[in-house]
């Protein structure tokens, strides 16, 4: 009786496993078999990543919708949202303002960088026609010696008439009469500059010098002799009272509606 034996050979070199002398590369076979399974796993991993991205995008949309609901839509129902914007001033005599639809809910402060000055009227050139500082007729060579009237007014104050006599009054008398009229208008004459000056002692939109109501000779004296505003004052009597007032405002350039 003959017995045939077999031996099993295992070698890590070259990846050869199995029966002795079979030459089968088991390691390579296993790798090839696993490659198909790895492809399936990779595909599932990619799908998982895409799903995670979608979930994150859905969460973002949900948060935006929830914020729109709880903030925008809810606030839109409030009366304060639908009501027009309002502006309040701590001193309406100083400043007022209006708000448009896009105005923000903030506080503003006004800083006075420069105080308003009074209204000024100044001779545009030398006014004397003679070196003699006597009566008005002598100093300015006035041919008419009849008395004339000047009506002066400052803003909304009461008009005050002033009578001027060229044969007896001097330029200093004219200054004195205007200063004592009680309309907050200060007159002065500079003999060196040979100029006549009128200035309101009050400031703001309520100040303004007007001579509406003066007779023609009075306006000729103010605009022609004293050369206030280049003689434009002489044209005022031919205008309606309201037109004359508007012309004075334009000449004085002193009307800013931003302050109260």
Coordinates of N, CA and C in Angstrom, one line a residue:
X1 N 0.9 -1.2 0.0 CA 0.0 0.0 0.0 C 0.9 1.2 0.0
X2 N 0.5 2.0 -0.9 CA 1.4 3.2 -1.1 C 0.6 4.5 -0.7
X3 N 1.2 5.3 0.1 CA 0.5 6.6 0.5 C 1.1 7.8 -0.2
X4 N 0.2 8.6 -0.8 CA 0.7 9.8 -1.5 C 0.4 11.0 -0.6
X5 N 1.3 11.8 -0.3 CA 1.0 13.0 0.6 C 1.2 14.3 -0.2
X6 N 0.5 15.3 0.3 CA 0.6 16.7 -0.4 C 1.0 17.7 0.7
X7 N 1.6 18.7 0.2 CA 2.0 19.8 1.2 C 1.4 21.1 0.6
X8 N 1.1 22.0 1.6 CA 0.5 23.3 1.2 C 1.6 24.4 1.4
X9 N 1.8 25.2 0.3 CA 2.8 26.2 0.3 C 2.2 27.6 0.4
X10 N 2.8 28.3 1.3 CA 2.3 29.7 1.5 C 3.5 30.6 1.3
X11 N 3.5 31.6 0.5 CA 4.6 32.5 0.2 C 4.0 34.0 0.1
X12 N 4.7 34.8 0.9 CA 4.3 36.2 0.9 C 5.0 37.0 -0.3
X13 N 6.0 36.3 -0.8 CA 6.7 37.0 -1.9 C 5.9 36.8 -3.2
X14 N 5.6 37.9 -3.9 CA 4.8 37.8 -5.1 C 3.4 37.6 -4.9
X15 N 2.9 37.5 -3.6 CA 1.5 37.4 -3.3 C 0.9 36.1 -3.8
X16 N 1.7 35.0 -3.7 CA 1.3 33.7 -4.1 C 0.8 32.9 -2.9
X17 N -0.4 32.5 -3.0 CA -1.0 31.7 -1.9 C -1.6 30.5 -2.5
X18 N -1.7 29.5 -1.8 CA -2.5 28.3 -2.3 C -1.6 27.0 -2.2
X19 N -2.1 26.1 -3.0 CA -1.4 24.8 -3.1 C 0.0 25.0 -3.6
X20 N 0.9 24.1 -3.2 CA 2.3 24.2 -3.6 C 2.3 24.0 -5.1
X21 N 3.0 25.0 -5.8 CA 3.2 24.9 -7.2 C 2.0 25.2 -8.0
X22 N 0.9 25.8 -7.4 CA -0.3 26.1 -8.2 C -0.1 27.4 -9.0
X23 N 0.7 28.4 -8.4 CA 1.0 29.7 -9.0 C -0.2 30.6 -9.1
X24 N -1.2 30.5 -8.2 CA -2.4 31.4 -8.2 C -2.1 32.6 -7.4
X25 N -2.3 33.9 -8.0 CA -2.1 35.1 -7.2 C -3.4 35.5 -6.5
X26 N -3.5 35.0 -5.4 CA -4.8 35.2 -4.6 C -4.9 36.7 -4.3
X27 N -3.9 37.4 -3.9 CA -3.9 38.8 -3.5 C -4.5 39.7 -4.6
X28 N -4.0 39.5 -5.8 CA -4.5 40.2 -7.0 C -6.0 40.0 -7.2
X29 N -6.3 38.7 -7.1 CA -7.8 38.3 -7.3 C -8.6 39.0 -6.3
X30 N -8.2 39.1 -5.1 CA -9.0 39.7 -4.0 C -9.2 41.2 -4.3
X31 N -8.1 41.9 -4.7 CA -8.1 43.3 -5.0 C -9.1 43.6 -6.1
X32 N -9.1 42.8 -7.2 CA -10.0 43.0 -8.3 C -11.4 42.8 -7.9
X33 N -11.7 41.8 -7.0 CA -13.0 41.6 -6.5 C -13.5 42.8 -5.6
X34 N -12.6 43.4 -4.9 CA -13.0 44.5 -4.0 C -13.1 45.8 -4.7
X35 N -12.5 45.9 -5.9 CA -12.6 47.2 -6.7 C -14.0 47.5 -7.0
X36 N -14.8 46.5 -7.4 CA -16.2 46.8 -7.7 C -17.0 47.3 -6.5
X37 N -16.7 46.7 -5.3 CA -17.4 47.1 -4.1 C -17.0 48.5 -3.7
X38 N -15.7 48.9 -3.9 CA -15.2 50.2 -3.6 C -15.9 51.3 -4.4
X39 N -16.1 50.9 -5.7 CA -16.8 51.9 -6.6 C -18.2 52.2 -6.0
X40 N -18.9 51.1 -5.5 CA -20.2 51.3 -5.0 C -20.2 52.2 -3.7
X41 N -19.1 51.9 -2.9 CA -19.0 52.7 -1.7 C -18.7 54.2 -2.0
X42 N -17.8 54.4 -3.0 CA -17.5 55.8 -3.4 C -18.8 56.5 -3.9
X43 N -19.6 55.9 -4.7 CA -20.8 56.5 -5.2 C -21.8 56.9 -4.1
X44 N -21.9 56.0 -3.1 CA -22.7 56.3 -1.9 C -22.2 57.5 -1.1
X45 N -20.8 57.5 -1.0 CA -20.2 58.7 -0.3 C -20.5 60.0 -1.0
X46 N -20.4 60.0 -2.3 CA -20.7 61.2 -3.1 C -22.2 61.6 -2.9
X47 N -23.1 60.6 -2.9 CA -24.5 61.0 -2.8 C -24.8 61.5 -1.4
X48 N -24.1 61.0 -0.4 CA -24.2 61.5 1.0 C -23.7 63.0 1.1
X49 N -22.6 63.3 0.4 CA -22.1 64.6 0.4 C -23.1 65.6 -0.2
X50 N -23.7 65.2 -1.4 CA -24.7 66.0 -2.1 C -25.9 66.3 -1.2
X51 N -26.3 65.2 -0.5 CA -27.5 65.4 0.4 C -27.2 66.3 1.5
X52 N -26.0 66.3 2.0 CA -25.6 67.2 3.1 C -25.6 68.6 2.6
X53 N -25.1 68.8 1.4 CA -25.2 70.2 0.8 C -26.6 70.7 0.6
X54 N -27.5 69.8 0.2 CA -28.9 70.2 0.0 C -29.5 70.5 1.3
X55 N -29.2 69.7 2.3 CA -29.8 70.0 3.6 C -29.3 71.4 4.2
X56 N -28.1 71.7 4.0 CA -27.6 73.0 4.4 C -28.3 74.1 3.6
X57 N -28.5 73.9 2.3 CA -29.2 75.0 1.5 C -30.6 75.1 2.0
X58 N -31.3 74.0 2.3 CA -32.7 74.0 2.8 C -32.7 74.7 4.1
X59 N -31.8 74.5 5.0 CA -31.7 75.2 6.2 C -31.6 76.7 6.1
X60 N -30.8 77.1 5.1 CA -30.6 78.5 4.9 C -31.9 79.2 4.4
X61 N -32.6 78.5 3.4 CA -33.9 79.0 2.9 C -34.9 79.1 4.1
X62 N -34.9 78.0 4.9 CA -35.8 78.0 6.0 C -35.6 79.2 7.0
X63 N -34.3 79.5 7.3 CA -34.0 80.6 8.2 C -34.4 81.9 7.5
X64 N -34.2 82.1 6.2 CA -34.6 83.3 5.6 C -36.1 83.5 5.6
X65 N -36.8 82.4 5.3 CA -38.3 82.5 5.3 C -38.8 82.8 6.7
X66 N -38.2 82.2 7.7 CA -38.6 82.4 9.1 C -38.3 83.8 9.6
X67 N -37.2 84.4 9.1 CA -36.8 85.7 9.5 C -37.8 86.7 8.8
X68 N -38.1 86.4 7.5 CA -39.1 87.3 6.8 C -40.5 87.3 7.5
X69 N -40.8 86.1 8.0 CA -42.1 86.0 8.7 C -42.2 86.7 10.0
X70 N -41.1 86.5 10.8 CA -41.2 87.0 12.2 C -40.8 88.5 12.3
X71 N -40.0 88.9 11.3 CA -39.5 90.3 11.3 C -40.3 91.2 10.4
X72 N -40.1 91.0 9.1 CA -40.7 91.9 8.1 C -42.2 91.8 8.1
X73 N -42.8 90.6 7.9 CA -44.3 90.5 7.9 C -44.9 90.9 9.2
X74 N -44.3 90.5 10.3 CA -44.9 90.9 11.6 C -44.8 92.4 11.8
X75 N -43.7 93.0 11.5 CA -43.5 94.4 11.7 C -44.4 95.2 10.8
X76 N -44.7 94.7 9.6 CA -45.5 95.4 8.6 C -46.9 95.6 9.2
X77 N -47.4 94.7 10.1 CA -48.7 94.8 10.6 C -48.8 95.8 11.7
X78 N -47.7 96.3 12.2 CA -47.7 97.2 13.3 C -48.1 98.6 12.8
X79 N -48.8 99.4 13.6 CA -49.2 100.7 13.3 C -48.0 101.6 13.1
X80 N -47.0 101.5 13.8 CA -45.8 102.4 13.7 C -45.2 102.2 12.4
X81 N -45.3 101.0 11.8 CA -44.7 100.8 10.5 C -45.5 101.4 9.4
X82 N -46.8 101.4 9.5 CA -47.6 101.9 8.4 C -47.8 103.5 8.6
X83 N -47.5 104.0 9.7 CA -47.7 105.4 9.9 C -46.6 106.2 9.2
X84 N -46.9 107.4 8.7 CA -45.8 108.2 8.1 C -44.8 108.6 9.1
X85 N -43.6 108.8 8.6 CA -42.5 109.2 9.5 C -42.7 110.7 10.0
X86 N -42.4 110.9 11.2 CA -42.6 112.2 11.8 C -41.3 112.8 12.3
X87 N -41.2 114.1 12.3 CA -40.0 114.7 12.8 C -40.4 115.7 13.9
X88 N -39.7 115.6 15.1 CA -40.0 116.5 16.1 C -38.7 117.3 16.4
X89 N -38.9 118.6 16.7 CA -37.8 119.5 17.0 C -37.9 120.0 18.4
X90 N -36.8 120.0 19.1 CA -36.8 120.5 20.5 C -37.1 122.0 20.6
X91 N -36.9 122.7 19.5 CA -37.2 124.1 19.4 C -37.6 124.5 18.0
X92 N -38.9 124.5 17.8 CA -39.4 124.8 16.5 C -39.2 126.2 16.0
X93 N -38.9 127.1 17.0 CA -38.6 128.5 16.6 C -37.2 128.6 15.9
X94 N -36.4 127.6 16.1 CA -35.0 127.6 15.6 C -34.9 126.7 14.3
X95 N -35.5 125.5 14.3 CA -35.4 124.7 13.1 C -36.6 123.7 13.1
X96 N -37.1 123.4 11.8 CA -38.1 122.5 11.6 C -37.6 121.6 10.4
X97 N -38.2 120.4 10.3 CA -37.8 119.5 9.2 C -38.9 118.5 8.9
X98 N -38.8 117.9 7.7 CA -39.8 116.9 7.3 C -39.1 115.6 7.0
X99 N -39.8 114.5 7.1 CA -39.1 113.2 6.8 C -39.8 112.5 5.6
X100 N -39.0 111.9 4.8 CA -39.5 111.1 3.7 C -39.6 109.7 4.1
X101 N -40.1 108.9 3.1 CA -40.3 107.5 3.4 C -39.1 106.7 3.8
X102 N -37.9 107.1 3.3 CA -36.7 106.4 3.6 C -35.9 106.9 4.8
X103 N -36.5 107.8 5.6 CA -35.8 108.4 6.7 C -35.6 107.4 7.8
X104 N -34.4 107.4 8.4 CA -34.0 106.5 9.4 C -34.4 107.0 10.8
X105 N -34.6 106.1 11.7 CA -35.0 106.5 13.1 C -33.8 106.9 13.9
X106 N -33.3 108.1 13.7 CA -32.1 108.6 14.4 C -32.3 110.0 14.9
X107 N -31.5 110.4 15.8 CA -31.5 111.8 16.3 C -30.4 112.6 15.6
X108 N -30.7 113.8 15.3 CA -29.8 114.7 14.6 C -29.6 116.0 15.5
X109 N -28.4 116.5 15.5 CA -28.1 117.7 16.2 C -27.7 118.8 15.3
X110 N -28.2 120.0 15.5 CA -27.8 121.2 14.7 C -26.7 122.0 15.5
X111 N -25.7 122.3 14.8 CA -24.6 123.1 15.4 C -24.5 124.4 14.7
X112 N -24.6 125.5 15.4 CA -24.5 126.8 14.8 C -23.1 127.1 14.5
X113 N -22.7 127.1 13.2 CA -21.4 127.4 12.8 C -21.2 128.9 12.6
X114 N -22.2 129.6 12.3 CA -22.1 131.1 12.1 C -23.5 131.7 12.4
X115 N -23.6 132.7 13.2 CA -24.8 133.4 13.5 C -25.2 134.3 12.4
X116 N -26.6 134.4 12.2 CA -27.1 135.2 11.1 C -26.8 136.7 11.4
X117 N -26.5 137.4 10.4 CA -26.3 138.8 10.5 C -27.5 139.6 10.1
X118 N -27.6 140.9 10.4 CA -28.7 141.7 10.0 C -28.7 142.0 8.6
X119 N -29.8 142.6 8.1 CA -29.8 143.1 6.7 C -29.1 144.4 6.6
X120 N -28.3 144.5 5.5 CA -27.5 145.7 5.3 C -27.7 146.3 4.0
X121 N -27.9 147.6 4.0 CA -27.9 148.4 2.8 C -26.8 149.4 2.8
X122 N -26.0 149.5 1.7 CA -24.8 150.3 1.7 C -24.8 151.1 0.4
X123 N -24.3 152.3 0.4 CA -24.1 153.1 -0.8 C -23.2 152.4 -1.7
X124 N -23.5 152.3 -3.0 CA -22.6 151.6 -4.0 C -21.5 152.5 -4.4
X125 N -21.5 153.8 -4.1 CA -20.4 154.7 -4.5 C -20.4 155.9 -3.6
X126 N -19.5 156.8 -3.8 CA -19.5 158.1 -3.1 C -20.8 158.8 -3.4
X127 N -21.3 159.5 -2.4 CA -22.6 160.1 -2.5 C -22.6 161.6 -2.6
X128 N -21.6 162.3 -2.0 CA -21.5 163.7 -2.0 C -21.1 164.3 -3.3
X129 N -21.8 165.4 -3.7 CA -21.4 166.1 -4.9 C -20.7 167.4 -4.6
X130 N -20.5 167.7 -3.3 CA -19.8 168.9 -2.8 C -19.0 168.6 -1.6
X131 N -17.9 169.4 -1.4 CA -17.1 169.2 -0.2 C -17.7 169.8 1.0
X132 N -18.8 170.5 0.8 CA -19.4 171.2 1.9 C -20.4 170.3 2.6
X133 N -20.1 170.0 3.9 CA -21.0 169.2 4.7 C -22.0 170.0 5.4
X134 N -22.9 170.7 4.7 CA -23.9 171.5 5.3 C -25.3 170.8 5.2
X135 N -26.3 171.5 4.7 CA -27.6 170.9 4.5 C -27.5 169.9 3.4
X136 N -28.6 169.1 3.3 CA -28.7 168.1 2.2 C -28.6 168.8 0.9
X137 N -29.3 169.9 0.7 CA -29.2 170.6 -0.5 C -27.8 171.0 -0.9
X138 N -27.1 171.4 0.1 CA -25.7 171.9 -0.2 C -24.7 170.7 -0.4
X139 N -24.9 169.7 0.4 CA -23.9 168.5 0.2 C -24.2 167.8 -1.0
X140 N -25.4 167.6 -1.4 CA -25.7 166.7 -2.6 C -26.2 167.5 -3.8
X141 N -26.2 168.9 -3.7 CA -26.6 169.7 -4.9 C -28.1 169.4 -5.3
X142 N -28.9 169.2 -4.3 CA -30.3 168.9 -4.6 C -31.0 170.2 -5.1
X143 N -31.7 170.1 -6.3 CA -32.4 171.2 -6.9 C -33.7 171.4 -6.3
X144 N -34.4 170.4 -5.9 CA -35.7 170.5 -5.2 C -35.5 170.7 -3.7
X145 N -36.0 171.7 -3.2 CA -35.9 171.9 -1.8 C -37.2 171.7 -1.0
X146 N -38.1 171.0 -1.6 CA -39.4 170.7 -0.9 C -39.2 169.5 0.0
X147 N -39.8 169.5 1.2 CA -39.7 168.4 2.1 C -40.3 167.1 1.4
X148 N -39.8 166.0 1.8 CA -40.3 164.7 1.3 C -40.4 163.7 2.4
X149 N -41.1 162.6 2.2 CA -41.3 161.6 3.2 C -40.7 160.3 2.9
X150 N -40.1 159.7 3.9 CA -39.6 158.3 3.8 C -40.3 157.5 4.8
X151 N -40.9 156.3 4.3 CA -41.5 155.4 5.2 C -40.6 154.2 5.3
X152 N -40.2 153.9 6.5 CA -39.2 152.8 6.8 C -39.9 151.7 7.6
X153 N -39.6 150.5 7.3 CA -40.2 149.3 8.0 C -39.1 148.2 8.1
X154 N -39.2 147.5 9.2 CA -38.3 146.4 9.4 C -39.1 145.1 9.6
X155 N -39.1 144.2 8.6 CA -39.8 142.9 8.7 C -41.3 143.2 8.9
X156 N -41.8 142.6 9.9 CA -43.3 142.8 10.2 C -43.6 143.9 11.1
X157 N -42.6 144.7 11.4 CA -42.8 145.9 12.4 C -43.7 146.9 11.7
X158 N -44.2 147.8 12.5 CA -45.1 148.9 12.0 C -44.2 149.9 11.2
X159 N -44.7 150.3 10.1 CA -44.0 151.3 9.3 C -44.0 152.7 10.0
X160 N -42.8 153.4 9.9 CA -42.7 154.7 10.5 C -42.3 155.7 9.5
X161 N -43.1 156.8 9.4 CA -42.8 157.8 8.4 C -41.8 158.8 8.9
X162 N -40.9 159.3 8.1 CA -39.9 160.3 8.4 C -39.9 161.4 7.4
X163 N -40.0 162.6 7.9 CA -40.0 163.8 7.0 C -38.6 164.4 6.9
X164 N -38.2 164.6 5.7 CA -36.9 165.2 5.5 C -37.0 166.5 4.8
X165 N -36.3 167.5 5.3 CA -36.3 168.9 4.7 C -34.9 169.2 4.1
X166 N -34.7 169.2 2.8 CA -33.4 169.4 2.3 C -32.7 170.7 2.6
X167 N -33.5 171.7 2.9 CA -33.0 173.0 3.2 C -32.5 173.2 4.6
X168 N -33.0 172.4 5.5 CA -32.7 172.5 7.0 C -32.0 171.3 7.5
X169 N -32.3 170.1 7.0 CA -31.7 168.9 7.5 C -30.3 168.6 6.9
X170 N -29.5 168.0 7.7 CA -28.2 167.5 7.2 C -28.2 166.0 7.2
X171 N -27.1 165.4 6.7 CA -27.0 164.0 6.6 C -27.0 163.4 8.0
X172 N -26.5 164.1 9.0 CA -26.5 163.6 10.3 C -27.9 163.6 10.9
X173 N -28.7 164.6 10.4 CA -30.1 164.6 10.9 C -30.9 163.4 10.3
X174 N -30.6 163.0 9.1 CA -31.2 161.9 8.5 C -30.9 160.6 9.3
X175 N -29.6 160.5 9.7 CA -29.1 159.4 10.5 C -29.9 159.4 11.8
X176 N -30.0 160.5 12.5 CA -30.7 160.6 13.8 C -32.2 160.2 13.6
X177 N -32.8 160.7 12.6 CA -34.3 160.4 12.5 C -34.5 158.9 12.2
X178 N -33.7 158.3 11.4 CA -33.9 156.9 11.2 C -33.6 156.1 12.4
X179 N -32.6 156.4 13.2 CA -32.2 155.7 14.4 C -33.3 155.8 15.5
X180 N -34.0 157.0 15.5 CA -35.0 157.2 16.5 C -36.4 156.8 16.0
X181 N -36.5 156.1 14.9 CA -37.8 155.7 14.4 C -38.4 154.5 15.1
X182 N -37.5 153.8 15.8 CA -38.0 152.7 16.6 C -38.4 151.4 15.8
X183 N -37.7 151.2 14.7 CA -37.9 150.0 13.9 C -36.7 149.1 13.8
X184 N -35.8 149.3 14.8 CA -34.6 148.4 14.8 C -33.8 148.5 13.6
X185 N -33.6 149.7 13.0 CA -32.8 149.9 11.9 C -31.7 151.0 12.3
X186 N -30.5 150.7 12.2 CA -29.4 151.6 12.6 C -28.8 152.2 11.3
X187 N -28.8 153.5 11.3 CA -28.2 154.3 10.2 C -26.9 154.9 10.6
X188 N -26.0 155.1 9.6 CA -24.7 155.8 9.9 C -24.2 156.3 8.6
X189 N -23.3 157.3 8.7 CA -22.7 158.0 7.6 C -21.2 158.1 7.9
X190 N -20.4 157.6 6.9 CA -18.9 157.6 7.1 C -18.4 158.7 6.1
X191 N -18.0 159.8 6.7 CA -17.5 160.9 5.9 C -16.2 160.6 5.1
X192 N -15.4 159.7 5.7 CA -14.2 159.3 5.0 C -14.4 158.5 3.8
X193 N -15.3 157.5 3.9 CA -15.7 156.7 2.8 C -16.7 157.4 1.9
X194 N -17.4 158.3 2.5 CA -18.5 159.0 1.8 C -19.6 158.0 1.4
X195 N -20.0 157.2 2.4 CA -21.0 156.2 2.2 C -22.1 156.3 3.3
X196 N -23.3 155.9 2.9 CA -24.4 155.8 3.9 C -24.7 154.3 4.1
X197 N -25.0 154.0 5.4 CA -25.2 152.6 5.8 C -26.5 152.4 6.6
X198 N -27.2 151.4 6.3 CA -28.4 151.0 7.0 C -28.2 149.5 7.4
X199 N -28.5 149.2 8.7 CA -28.3 147.8 9.2 C -29.5 147.5 10.2
X200 N -30.1 146.4 10.1 CA -31.1 146.0 11.1 C -30.4 145.5 12.3
X201 N -30.9 145.8 13.5 CA -30.3 145.3 14.7 C -30.9 144.0 15.1
X202 N -31.9 143.5 14.4 CA -32.4 142.1 14.6 C -32.0 141.3 13.5
X203 N -32.0 139.9 13.7 CA -31.5 139.0 12.7 C -32.5 138.0 12.4
X204 N -32.3 137.1 11.4 CA -33.2 136.0 11.0 C -34.1 136.4 9.9
X205 N -35.0 135.5 9.6 CA -36.0 135.7 8.5 C -37.0 136.8 8.8
X206 N -37.1 137.2 10.0 CA -38.1 138.3 10.4 C -37.5 139.7 10.1
X207 N -36.2 139.8 9.8 CA -35.6 141.1 9.5 C -35.6 141.4 8.0
X208 N -35.8 142.7 7.7 CA -35.8 143.1 6.4 C -36.1 144.6 6.3
X209 N -35.4 145.4 5.5 CA -35.6 146.8 5.4 C -36.5 147.1 4.2
X210 N -37.6 147.8 4.4 CA -38.6 148.1 3.3 C -38.9 149.6 3.4
X211 N -39.0 150.2 2.2 CA -39.4 151.6 2.1 C -40.7 151.8 1.4
X212 N -41.5 150.7 1.3 CA -42.8 150.8 0.7 C -43.7 151.8 1.4
X213 N -44.2 152.7 0.6 CA -45.1 153.8 1.2 C -44.4 155.1 1.2
X214 N -43.1 155.2 0.8 CA -42.4 156.4 0.7 C -42.8 157.1 -0.6
X215 N -42.8 158.5 -0.6 CA -43.2 159.2 -1.8 C -42.0 159.1 -2.8
X216 N -42.3 159.6 -4.0 CA -41.3 159.5 -5.1 C -40.0 160.2 -4.7
X217 N -40.2 161.4 -4.2 CA -39.0 162.2 -3.8 C -38.2 161.5 -2.8
X218 N -38.8 160.8 -1.8 CA -38.1 160.1 -0.8 C -37.3 158.9 -1.4
X219 N -37.9 158.2 -2.3 CA -37.3 157.0 -2.9 C -36.1 157.5 -3.8
X220 N -36.3 158.6 -4.5 CA -35.2 159.2 -5.3 C -34.0 159.6 -4.4
X221 N -34.3 160.1 -3.2 CA -33.2 160.4 -2.3 C -32.5 159.2 -1.9
X222 N -33.2 158.1 -1.5 CA -32.6 156.9 -1.0 C -31.8 156.2 -2.1
X223 N -32.5 156.0 -3.3 CA -31.8 155.3 -4.4 C -30.9 156.1 -5.2
X224 N -31.2 157.4 -5.5 CA -30.4 158.2 -6.3 C -29.4 159.0 -5.6
X225 N -29.8 159.7 -4.5 CA -28.8 160.5 -3.8 C -27.9 159.6 -2.9
X226 N -28.5 158.8 -2.1 CA -27.7 158.0 -1.2 C -27.2 156.7 -1.9
X227 N -27.7 156.4 -3.0 CA -27.2 155.3 -3.9 C -27.3 153.9 -3.1
X228 N -28.4 153.8 -2.4 CA -28.6 152.5 -1.8 C -29.1 151.5 -2.8
X229 N -28.4 150.3 -2.9 CA -28.8 149.3 -3.9 C -28.7 149.8 -5.3
X230 N -27.8 150.6 -5.6 CA -27.6 151.1 -7.0 C -28.8 151.8 -7.6
X231 N -29.6 152.4 -6.8 CA -30.7 153.2 -7.3 C -32.0 152.4 -7.6
X232 N -32.0 151.1 -7.3 CA -33.2 150.3 -7.6 C -34.4 150.7 -6.8
X233 N -34.1 151.3 -5.6 CA -35.3 151.7 -4.8 C -36.2 152.7 -5.4
X234 N -35.7 153.4 -6.4 CA -36.5 154.4 -7.1 C -37.6 153.8 -7.9
X235 N -37.5 152.5 -8.3 CA -38.5 151.9 -9.1 C -39.6 151.3 -8.3
X236 N -39.5 151.2 -7.0 CA -40.5 150.5 -6.2 C -41.9 151.1 -6.3
X237 N -42.1 152.4 -6.3 CA -43.5 152.9 -6.3 C -44.3 152.5 -7.5
X238 N -43.7 152.1 -8.6 CA -44.5 151.8 -9.8 C -45.0 150.3 -9.7
X239 N -44.5 149.6 -8.6 CA -44.9 148.2 -8.4 C -46.0 148.1 -7.4
X240 N -46.8 147.0 -7.5 CA -47.8 146.8 -6.4 C -47.0 146.5 -5.1
X241 N -47.7 146.8 -4.0 CA -47.0 146.6 -2.7 C -46.3 145.2 -2.5
X242 N -47.1 144.2 -2.9 CA -46.5 142.8 -2.7 C -45.3 142.6 -3.6
X243 N -45.3 143.2 -4.9 CA -44.2 143.1 -5.8 C -43.0 143.8 -5.2
X244 N -43.3 145.0 -4.6 CA -42.2 145.8 -4.1 C -41.5 145.0 -2.9
X245 N -42.3 144.4 -2.1 CA -41.7 143.6 -1.0 C -40.9 142.5 -1.5
X246 N -41.4 141.8 -2.5 CA -40.6 140.6 -3.0 C -39.3 141.1 -3.7
X247 N -39.3 142.2 -4.3 CA -38.1 142.8 -4.9 C -37.1 143.1 -3.9
X248 N -37.6 143.7 -2.7 CA -36.6 144.0 -1.7 C -36.0 142.7 -1.1
X249 N -36.8 141.7 -1.0 CA -36.2 140.4 -0.4 C -35.1 139.9 -1.4
X250 N -35.4 140.0 -2.7 CA -34.4 139.5 -3.7 C -33.2 140.3 -3.6
X251 N -33.3 141.6 -3.5 CA -32.1 142.5 -3.4 C -31.3 142.3 -2.2
X252 N -32.0 142.0 -1.1 CA -31.2 141.8 0.2 C -30.6 140.4 0.3
X253 N -31.1 139.4 -0.5 CA -30.5 138.1 -0.4 C -30.5 137.6 1.0
X254 N -31.6 137.7 1.7 CA -31.6 137.3 3.1 C -32.9 136.6 3.4
X255 N -33.1 135.5 2.8 CA -34.3 134.7 3.0 C -34.0 133.2 2.9
X256 N -33.7 132.6 4.1 CA -33.4 131.2 4.1 C -34.5 130.5 4.9
X257 N -35.3 129.6 4.3 CA -36.4 129.0 4.9 C -36.1 127.8 5.8
X258 N -34.8 127.5 5.9 CA -34.4 126.3 6.7 C -34.6 126.5 8.2
X259 N -34.5 127.7 8.7 CA -34.7 128.0 10.1 C -36.1 128.5 10.4
X260 N -36.5 128.3 11.6 CA -37.9 128.7 12.0 C -38.0 130.2 12.1

